[in-house]
Amino acid sequence: LNRIKASGLKLRFCTNETQATREKFVKKLQGMGFDISMAEVTAPAPAACRILKERSLRPHLLVHNDLVPEFAEIDKANPNCVVIGDAAENFTYANLNEAFRVLIGMEKPVLISLGRGRYYKETDGLKLDVGAYMKALEYACDVQAEVVGKPAKMFFESALAEMGVPPQQAIMIGDDIVNDVGGAQRCGMRALQVRTGKYRPCDENHPHVKPDAYVNNLAEAVDIILQQL
Amino acid sequence: LNRIKASGLKLRFCTNETQATREKFVKKLQGMGFDISMAEVTAPAPAACRILKERSLRPHLLVHNDLVPEFAEIDKANPNCVVIGDAAENFTYANLNEAFRVLIGMEKPVLISLGRGRYYKETDGLKLDVGAYMKALEYACDVQAEVVGKPAKMFFESALAEMGVPPQQAIMIGDDIVNDVGGAQRCGMRALQVRTGKYRPCDENHPHVKPDAYVNNLAEAVDIILQQL
């Protein structure tokens, strides 16, 4: 990261993290030694807040407790949409029924989902991600959720807009073949897949997505990018 | 019902009830004055048990506590499939993750769903039905559930087989345009929709399903059927 920043290239961190505010997320990365500030992070909750404001939407929130502060400035009285994130322990039977009732009670239900992940791994095992609960509400209410976060095109576009960089001049580096690589490419960017983190060898046979290149780690990605300057 | 039985016509009750055993279900109807016995009821759980036995499947159950006795004789050790019903309060975050882990851990995940209902109404409000949770697991594991219960063709066929009646000679009477009327018709039966219970006037403009006739109540359905004898 330091080498990228020193080169003068513009940099943006795109995360689907919805279990914590950007502030917590940045502090965690800073604690690991990364030079990163909140202004450099594109995350689903702030992107959703922009949409809510633009469209005068008042959300009923089904999100993680730690994410609630991101919506502090949003009017939530008399809701006319539902925003769902990875609510984890908040995905109770009562809370799901409550979100469903709000949604089905609308003349034209609006469901905004912070990501469409299927599942993820934690130290105590695999967990269903927001995408699964999104599908449950979609089916029950016969609606299609609007997804905010990777791989949504709009999400990458807002990151590009914030940097003032056209997609052709941007490169995505990520470990997720669909959400990072596929999403960025559909937006007109090039994308490198790192062979770390979520990467699995079978990703290299993915039926639809092919990265512009593979790299063994982030340092190698930086090498390649700086060589092209 | 008494008039149907007196006429000598064969009769079968097809229910998607999965919150209680057939025994409880029958006792409830008997308490309301209906002449009905367990042997006359076709319900998803016993139908699922037949499938489990035929295919040597050992289920992990995500069902209502009151339904568990229906699976008493089924081997549940070392599960090689998941059976999901309307588990109601048992649809906890922990139980959903557990069912998901069992399913995703299989080489070829098998998910059997006792119905595909979207939601239903109780005295304290609308509740998400089994279909919503089925969709969540389907999406997370990239599988298609096998649905047991109305409107599945196999479910109606097993009811017909139990009576020994070909579909052309059978009539379904139901209040649900899709699950009762549509399901029975796809199986080759004729179907009457009663304008009681779940019936809503907009059902009469349903884009895909058209009953063979409407009746105002069960008694009127019996009148029509007995007149044709």
Coordinates of C-alpha atoms in Angstrom, one line a residue:
Chain A
L1 CA 0.0 0.0 0.0
N2 CA 2.8 2.4 0.9
R3 CA 4.4 1.8 -2.5
I4 CA 1.1 2.5 -4.3
K5 CA 0.6 5.7 -2.4
A6 CA 4.1 6.9 -2.9
S7 CA 3.7 6.4 -6.7
G8 CA 0.9 8.9 -6.8
L9 CA -1.7 6.5 -8.0
K10 CA -5.2 6.9 -6.6
L11 CA -6.3 4.2 -4.2
R12 CA -9.7 3.1 -2.8
F13 CA -10.6 0.2 -0.5
C14 CA -13.9 -1.5 -1.5
T15 CA -15.4 -3.7 1.1
N16 CA -18.6 -5.6 1.6
E17 CA -18.2 -5.4 5.4
T18 CA -21.6 -4.8 7.0
Q19 CA -21.0 -6.1 10.5
A20 CA -19.3 -2.9 11.7
T21 CA -19.1 0.8 10.9
R22 CA -16.4 2.1 8.6
E23 CA -14.8 3.6 11.6
K24 CA -14.3 0.3 13.3
F25 CA -13.2 -1.4 10.1
V26 CA -10.5 1.3 9.5
K27 CA -9.3 1.1 13.1
K28 CA -8.9 -2.7 12.8
L29 CA -6.8 -2.3 9.7
Q30 CA -4.8 0.5 11.2
G31 CA -4.1 -1.8 14.1
M32 CA -2.7 -4.3 11.7
G33 CA -0.3 -1.7 10.4
F34 CA -2.1 -0.5 7.3
D35 CA -2.0 3.2 6.3
I36 CA -5.7 3.7 5.7
S37 CA -8.3 6.4 6.5
M38 CA -12.1 6.4 6.5
A39 CA -12.3 8.6 3.5
E40 CA -10.5 5.9 1.4
V41 CA -13.1 3.3 2.1
T42 CA -16.2 2.5 -0.1
A43 CA -18.6 0.3 1.9
P44 CA -22.2 -0.7 1.4
A45 CA -23.8 1.1 4.3
P46 CA -22.7 4.7 3.3
A47 CA -23.6 3.8 -0.3
A48 CA -27.1 2.8 0.9
C49 CA -27.4 6.0 2.9
R50 CA -26.8 8.0 -0.3
I51 CA -29.5 6.1 -2.1
L52 CA -31.9 6.5 0.8
K53 CA -31.4 10.3 0.8
E54 CA -31.7 10.6 -2.9
R55 CA -35.0 8.7 -3.1
S56 CA -36.4 10.0 0.2
L57 CA -36.5 6.4 1.6
R58 CA -37.0 5.8 5.3
P59 CA -35.6 2.4 6.2
H60 CA -36.7 -0.3 8.6
L61 CA -33.2 -1.7 9.4
L62 CA -32.4 -5.4 9.7
V63 CA -28.6 -5.1 10.3
H64 CA -25.9 -5.8 12.8
N65 CA -26.1 -3.7 15.9
D66 CA -22.6 -2.4 15.2
L67 CA -23.7 -1.1 11.8
V68 CA -26.6 1.0 13.1
P69 CA -24.5 4.2 13.8
E70 CA -23.9 4.4 10.0
F71 CA -27.6 5.2 9.6
A72 CA -27.7 7.8 12.4
E73 CA -28.6 10.7 10.2
I74 CA -31.3 8.9 8.3
D75 CA -35.0 9.4 9.1
K76 CA -36.3 6.0 10.1
A77 CA -39.9 7.0 11.2
N78 CA -42.8 5.4 9.3
P79 CA -40.6 3.2 7.1
N80 CA -41.1 2.9 3.3
C81 CA -38.3 0.4 2.6
V82 CA -36.3 -2.4 4.3
V83 CA -32.5 -2.4 4.4
I84 CA -31.0 -5.8 5.2
G85 CA -27.3 -6.4 6.0
D86 CA -25.5 -9.3 7.6
A87 CA -27.4 -9.0 10.8
A88 CA -25.8 -12.1 12.3
E89 CA -27.4 -12.8 15.8
N90 CA -30.1 -10.2 14.8
F91 CA -31.4 -12.7 12.3
T92 CA -34.0 -14.0 14.7
Y93 CA -37.4 -15.4 13.8
A94 CA -39.1 -12.4 15.3
N95 CA -36.9 -9.9 13.4
L96 CA -37.3 -11.7 10.1
N97 CA -41.1 -11.7 10.5
E98 CA -41.0 -8.0 11.5
A99 CA -39.0 -7.0 8.4
F100 CA -41.3 -9.2 6.2
R101 CA -44.4 -7.5 7.6
V102 CA -43.0 -4.0 7.0
L103 CA -42.2 -5.1 3.4
I104 CA -45.4 -6.9 2.5
G105 CA -47.4 -4.0 4.0
M106 CA -46.0 -1.6 1.3
E107 CA -47.9 -1.0 -1.9
K108 CA -44.7 -1.5 -3.8
P109 CA -42.1 -3.2 -1.6
V110 CA -38.6 -1.8 -1.7
L111 CA -35.8 -4.1 -0.4
I112 CA -32.2 -2.9 -0.3
S113 CA -29.6 -5.5 0.5
L114 CA -26.1 -4.7 1.6
G115 CA -24.4 -7.4 -0.4
R116 CA -25.6 -10.8 -1.8
G117 CA -23.0 -13.1 -0.2
R118 CA -24.1 -16.7 0.3
Y119 CA -22.0 -17.6 3.3
Y120 CA -18.7 -17.0 5.1
K121 CA -16.4 -18.7 7.5
E122 CA -15.8 -17.7 11.1
T123 CA -13.7 -19.4 13.7
D124 CA -16.7 -21.3 15.0
G125 CA -17.8 -22.4 11.5
L126 CA -19.7 -21.4 8.4
K127 CA -22.5 -18.9 8.6
L128 CA -25.3 -17.9 6.3
D129 CA -24.6 -14.5 4.8
V130 CA -27.0 -11.7 4.0
G131 CA -27.8 -13.1 0.5
A132 CA -29.6 -16.1 1.9
Y133 CA -31.9 -13.9 4.1
M134 CA -32.4 -11.5 1.1
K135 CA -33.6 -14.5 -0.9
A136 CA -36.1 -15.4 1.8
L137 CA -37.6 -12.0 1.8
E138 CA -37.6 -11.7 -2.0
Y139 CA -39.5 -15.0 -2.3
A140 CA -42.0 -14.2 0.5
C141 CA -42.8 -10.7 -0.9
D142 CA -42.3 -11.5 -4.6
V143 CA -39.8 -8.6 -5.0
Q144 CA -36.3 -8.2 -6.3
A145 CA -33.8 -6.7 -3.9
E146 CA -31.6 -3.8 -4.9
V147 CA -28.1 -5.0 -4.0
V148 CA -25.6 -2.4 -2.7
G149 CA -22.0 -3.6 -2.5
K150 CA -19.8 -5.8 -4.6
P151 CA -20.5 -7.1 -7.3
A152 CA -23.1 -4.4 -8.0
K153 CA -22.0 -2.2 -10.9
M154 CA -23.3 0.9 -9.2
F155 CA -21.0 0.2 -6.2
F156 CA -17.8 0.1 -8.3
E157 CA -19.0 3.2 -10.2
S158 CA -19.4 5.2 -7.0
A159 CA -15.9 4.2 -5.9
L160 CA -14.6 5.3 -9.3
A161 CA -16.5 8.6 -9.1
E162 CA -15.1 9.3 -5.7
M163 CA -11.6 9.0 -7.1
G164 CA -12.5 10.8 -10.4
V165 CA -11.0 7.9 -12.4
P166 CA -12.6 6.3 -15.5
P167 CA -13.0 2.5 -15.3
Q168 CA -10.5 1.9 -18.2
Q169 CA -7.8 3.4 -16.1
A170 CA -8.6 1.5 -12.9
I171 CA -7.5 -1.9 -11.7
M172 CA -9.3 -4.0 -9.1
I173 CA -7.3 -6.3 -6.9
G174 CA -9.3 -8.9 -5.0
D175 CA -9.5 -12.4 -3.7
D176 CA -13.1 -13.1 -4.6
I177 CA -13.6 -14.3 -8.2
V178 CA -17.3 -13.2 -8.5
N179 CA -17.7 -10.2 -6.2
D180 CA -14.3 -8.6 -6.8
V181 CA -13.1 -9.7 -10.2
G182 CA -16.4 -10.3 -12.0
G183 CA -18.0 -7.2 -10.6
A184 CA -15.1 -4.9 -11.5
Q185 CA -14.8 -6.3 -15.0
R186 CA -18.5 -5.9 -15.7
C187 CA -18.0 -2.2 -14.9
G188 CA -15.2 -1.9 -17.5
M189 CA -12.2 -2.2 -15.1
R190 CA -9.4 -4.7 -15.3
A191 CA -9.1 -7.0 -12.4
L192 CA -6.4 -9.1 -10.7
Q193 CA -7.2 -12.1 -8.5
V194 CA -4.7 -12.7 -5.6
R195 CA -4.1 -16.3 -4.7
T196 CA -4.6 -15.5 -1.0
G197 CA -7.6 -15.2 1.4
K198 CA -10.8 -16.5 -0.2
Y199 CA -9.1 -17.7 -3.3
R200 CA -9.5 -21.4 -4.2
P201 CA -7.7 -23.2 -7.0
C202 CA -11.1 -24.1 -8.6
D203 CA -11.7 -20.4 -9.1
E204 CA -9.3 -20.7 -12.1
N205 CA -11.9 -22.8 -13.8
H206 CA -14.8 -20.5 -13.1
P207 CA -17.4 -20.9 -15.9
H208 CA -18.0 -17.1 -16.4
V209 CA -15.3 -15.0 -14.8
K210 CA -11.6 -14.9 -15.9
P211 CA -9.3 -12.3 -14.2
D212 CA -6.9 -10.3 -16.4
A213 CA -4.1 -11.9 -14.4
Y214 CA -3.4 -13.9 -11.3
V215 CA -0.9 -12.8 -8.6
N216 CA 0.4 -14.7 -5.6
N217 CA -0.1 -11.8 -3.2
L218 CA -0.8 -8.1 -2.9
A219 CA 3.0 -7.2 -3.2
E220 CA 3.2 -9.0 -6.6
A221 CA 0.1 -7.1 -7.8
V222 CA 1.8 -3.8 -6.8
D223 CA 5.0 -4.9 -8.7
I224 CA 3.0 -5.5 -11.9
I225 CA 1.1 -2.3 -11.6
L226 CA 4.1 -0.1 -11.0
Q227 CA 6.1 -1.7 -13.8
Q228 CA 3.4 -0.6 -16.3
L229 CA 3.6 3.1 -15.3
Chain B
L1 CA -68.5 -34.5 4.7
N2 CA -71.2 -36.8 6.0
R3 CA -73.2 -36.5 2.8
I4 CA -70.0 -37.4 0.8
K5 CA -69.3 -40.4 2.9
A6 CA -72.9 -41.6 2.8
S7 CA -72.8 -41.4 -1.0
G8 CA -70.1 -44.0 -1.1
L9 CA -67.6 -41.7 -2.8
K10 CA -64.0 -42.0 -1.7
L11 CA -62.6 -39.1 0.3
R12 CA -59.1 -37.9 1.3
F13 CA -58.0 -34.8 3.2
C14 CA -54.8 -33.3 1.8
T15 CA -53.1 -30.8 4.1
N16 CA -49.8 -28.9 4.1
E17 CA -49.9 -28.8 7.9
T18 CA -46.4 -29.3 9.3
Q19 CA -46.6 -27.7 12.7
A20 CA -48.2 -30.8 14.3
T21 CA -48.5 -34.5 13.8
R22 CA -51.4 -35.9 11.9
E23 CA -52.7 -37.2 15.2
K24 CA -53.0 -33.7 16.7
F25 CA -54.4 -32.3 13.4
V26 CA -57.1 -35.0 13.3
K27 CA -58.0 -34.5 17.0
K28 CA -58.4 -30.8 16.4
L29 CA -60.8 -31.4 13.4
Q30 CA -62.7 -34.0 15.4
G31 CA -63.1 -31.5 18.2
M32 CA -64.7 -29.2 15.7
G33 CA -67.2 -31.9 14.9
F34 CA -65.7 -33.4 11.7
D35 CA -65.9 -37.1 11.1
I36 CA -62.3 -37.7 10.1
S37 CA -59.7 -40.4 10.9
M38 CA -55.9 -40.3 10.6
A39 CA -56.0 -42.9 7.8
E40 CA -57.9 -40.4 5.7
V41 CA -55.2 -37.7 5.9
T42 CA -52.4 -37.1 3.4
A43 CA -49.8 -34.8 4.9
P44 CA -46.2 -33.8 4.0
A45 CA -44.4 -35.4 6.9
P46 CA -45.6 -39.0 6.4
A47 CA -45.0 -38.5 2.6
A48 CA -41.5 -37.4 3.4
C49 CA -40.9 -40.4 5.6
R50 CA -41.8 -42.7 2.7
I51 CA -39.3 -40.9 0.5
L52 CA -36.6 -41.1 3.2
K53 CA -37.1 -44.8 3.6
E54 CA -37.2 -45.5 -0.1
R55 CA -33.9 -43.7 -0.7
S56 CA -32.1 -44.6 2.5
L57 CA -31.9 -41.0 3.5
R58 CA -31.1 -40.0 7.1
P59 CA -32.5 -36.5 7.8
H60 CA -31.2 -33.6 9.8
L61 CA -34.5 -32.1 10.9
L62 CA -35.3 -28.4 10.9
V63 CA -39.0 -28.7 11.8
H64 CA -41.5 -27.7 14.5
N65 CA -41.1 -29.5 17.8
D66 CA -44.6 -30.9 17.5
L67 CA -43.8 -32.5 14.1
V68 CA -40.7 -34.5 15.4
P69 CA -42.8 -37.6 16.5
E70 CA -43.8 -38.2 12.8
F71 CA -40.1 -39.0 12.2
A72 CA -39.8 -41.3 15.2
E73 CA -39.1 -44.4 13.2
I74 CA -36.6 -42.8 10.8
D75 CA -32.8 -43.2 11.3
K76 CA -31.3 -39.8 11.9
A77 CA -27.7 -40.7 12.7
N78 CA -25.0 -39.3 10.5
P79 CA -27.4 -37.3 8.3
N80 CA -27.2 -37.3 4.5
C81 CA -30.1 -34.9 3.8
V82 CA -31.9 -32.0 5.4
V83 CA -35.7 -31.9 5.9
I84 CA -37.1 -28.5 6.5
G85 CA -40.7 -27.8 7.6
D86 CA -42.4 -24.7 9.1
A87 CA -40.2 -24.8 12.2
A88 CA -41.7 -21.5 13.5
E89 CA -39.8 -20.6 16.7
N90 CA -37.2 -23.2 15.8
F91 CA -36.1 -21.0 12.8
T92 CA -33.3 -19.5 14.9
Y93 CA -30.0 -18.1 13.6
A94 CA -28.2 -21.0 15.2
N95 CA -30.5 -23.7 13.8
L96 CA -30.5 -22.2 10.3
N97 CA -26.6 -22.1 10.3
E98 CA -26.6 -25.7 11.6
A99 CA -28.9 -27.0 8.8
F100 CA -26.8 -25.0 6.3
R101 CA -23.6 -26.6 7.5
V102 CA -25.0 -30.1 7.3
L103 CA -26.2 -29.4 3.7
I104 CA -23.0 -27.7 2.4
G105 CA -20.9 -30.5 3.9
M106 CA -22.5 -33.0 1.6
E107 CA -20.9 -34.0 -1.7
K108 CA -24.4 -33.7 -3.3
P109 CA -26.7 -31.7 -1.0
V110 CA -30.2 -33.1 -0.7
L111 CA -32.8 -30.7 0.7
I112 CA -36.4 -31.9 1.2
S113 CA -38.9 -29.1 2.0
L114 CA -42.4 -29.8 3.5
G115 CA -44.2 -27.3 1.4
R116 CA -43.2 -24.1 -0.4
G117 CA -45.6 -21.6 1.3
R118 CA -44.5 -18.0 1.3
Y119 CA -46.3 -16.8 4.4
Y120 CA -49.4 -17.3 6.5
K121 CA -51.5 -15.4 9.0
E122 CA -51.7 -16.0 12.7
T123 CA -53.6 -14.1 15.4
D124 CA -50.5 -12.1 16.1
G125 CA -49.7 -11.3 12.5
L126 CA -48.1 -12.6 9.3
K127 CA -45.3 -15.1 9.6
L128 CA -42.7 -16.2 7.0
D129 CA -43.5 -19.8 5.9
V130 CA -41.2 -22.7 5.1
G131 CA -40.8 -21.6 1.5
A132 CA -38.8 -18.5 2.5
Y133 CA -36.3 -20.5 4.6
M134 CA -36.2 -23.1 1.8
K135 CA -35.1 -20.4 -0.6
A136 CA -32.4 -19.2 1.8
L137 CA -30.9 -22.6 2.0
E138 CA -31.3 -23.2 -1.7
Y139 CA -29.4 -20.0 -2.5
A140 CA -26.6 -20.6 0.1
C141 CA -26.0 -24.2 -1.1
D142 CA -26.8 -23.7 -4.8
V143 CA -29.3 -26.6 -4.6
Q144 CA -32.9 -27.1 -5.6
A145 CA -35.2 -28.4 -2.8
E146 CA -37.5 -31.3 -3.4
V147 CA -40.9 -30.1 -2.3
V148 CA -43.2 -32.5 -0.6
G149 CA -46.8 -31.3 -0.1
K150 CA -49.2 -29.3 -2.2
P151 CA -48.8 -28.3 -5.0
A152 CA -46.3 -31.0 -5.8
K153 CA -47.6 -33.5 -8.3
M154 CA -46.2 -36.5 -6.4
F155 CA -48.2 -35.4 -3.3
F156 CA -51.5 -35.5 -5.1
E157 CA -50.5 -38.8 -6.8
S158 CA -49.8 -40.4 -3.5
A159 CA -53.3 -39.4 -2.2
L160 CA -54.9 -40.8 -5.4
A161 CA -52.9 -44.0 -5.0
E162 CA -54.0 -44.4 -1.4
M163 CA -57.6 -44.2 -2.6
G164 CA -57.1 -46.3 -5.7
V165 CA -58.7 -43.6 -7.9
P166 CA -57.4 -42.3 -11.3
P167 CA -57.0 -38.5 -11.5
Q168 CA -59.7 -38.2 -14.1
Q169 CA -62.3 -39.5 -11.6
A170 CA -61.2 -37.3 -8.7
I171 CA -62.2 -33.7 -7.7
M172 CA -60.1 -31.5 -5.5
I173 CA -61.9 -28.9 -3.4
G174 CA -59.7 -26.2 -1.9
D175 CA -59.4 -22.5 -1.0
D176 CA -55.8 -22.0 -2.3
I177 CA -55.7 -21.2 -6.0
V178 CA -52.1 -22.3 -6.5
N179 CA -51.5 -25.0 -4.0
D180 CA -54.9 -26.7 -4.1
V181 CA -56.4 -25.9 -7.5
G182 CA -53.3 -25.5 -9.6
G183 CA -51.5 -28.5 -8.1
A184 CA -54.5 -30.8 -8.6
Q185 CA -55.1 -29.7 -12.2
R186 CA -51.5 -30.3 -13.1
C187 CA -52.0 -33.8 -11.9
G188 CA -55.0 -34.4 -14.2
M189 CA -57.7 -33.8 -11.6
R190 CA -60.6 -31.3 -11.8
A191 CA -60.6 -28.7 -9.1
L192 CA -63.2 -26.5 -7.4
Q193 CA -62.2 -23.3 -5.5
V194 CA -64.3 -22.5 -2.5
R195 CA -64.9 -18.8 -1.9
T196 CA -64.0 -19.2 1.8
G197 CA -60.8 -19.3 3.9
K198 CA -57.8 -18.1 2.0
Y199 CA -59.8 -17.2 -1.1
R200 CA -59.5 -13.7 -2.3
P201 CA -61.5 -12.1 -5.1
C202 CA -58.3 -11.4 -7.1
D203 CA -57.7 -15.2 -7.3
E204 CA -60.4 -15.1 -10.1
N205 CA -57.9 -13.1 -12.3
H206 CA -55.0 -15.5 -11.6
P207 CA -52.6 -15.4 -14.6
H208 CA -52.0 -19.1 -14.8
V209 CA -54.7 -21.1 -12.8
K210 CA -58.4 -21.3 -13.5
P211 CA -60.6 -23.6 -11.4
D212 CA -63.1 -25.8 -13.2
A213 CA -65.7 -24.0 -11.1
Y214 CA -66.2 -21.7 -8.1
V215 CA -68.4 -22.6 -5.2
N216 CA -69.4 -20.4 -2.3
N217 CA -68.7 -23.0 0.4
L218 CA -68.0 -26.7 1.0
A219 CA -71.7 -27.6 1.1
E220 CA -72.3 -26.1 -2.4
A221 CA -69.3 -28.2 -3.7
V222 CA -70.9 -31.3 -2.3
D223 CA -74.3 -30.4 -3.9
I224 CA -72.6 -30.1 -7.3
I225 CA -70.7 -33.3 -7.0
L226 CA -73.6 -35.4 -5.8
Q227 CA -75.8 -34.0 -8.6
Q228 CA -73.4 -35.4 -11.2
L229 CA -73.5 -39.0 -9.8

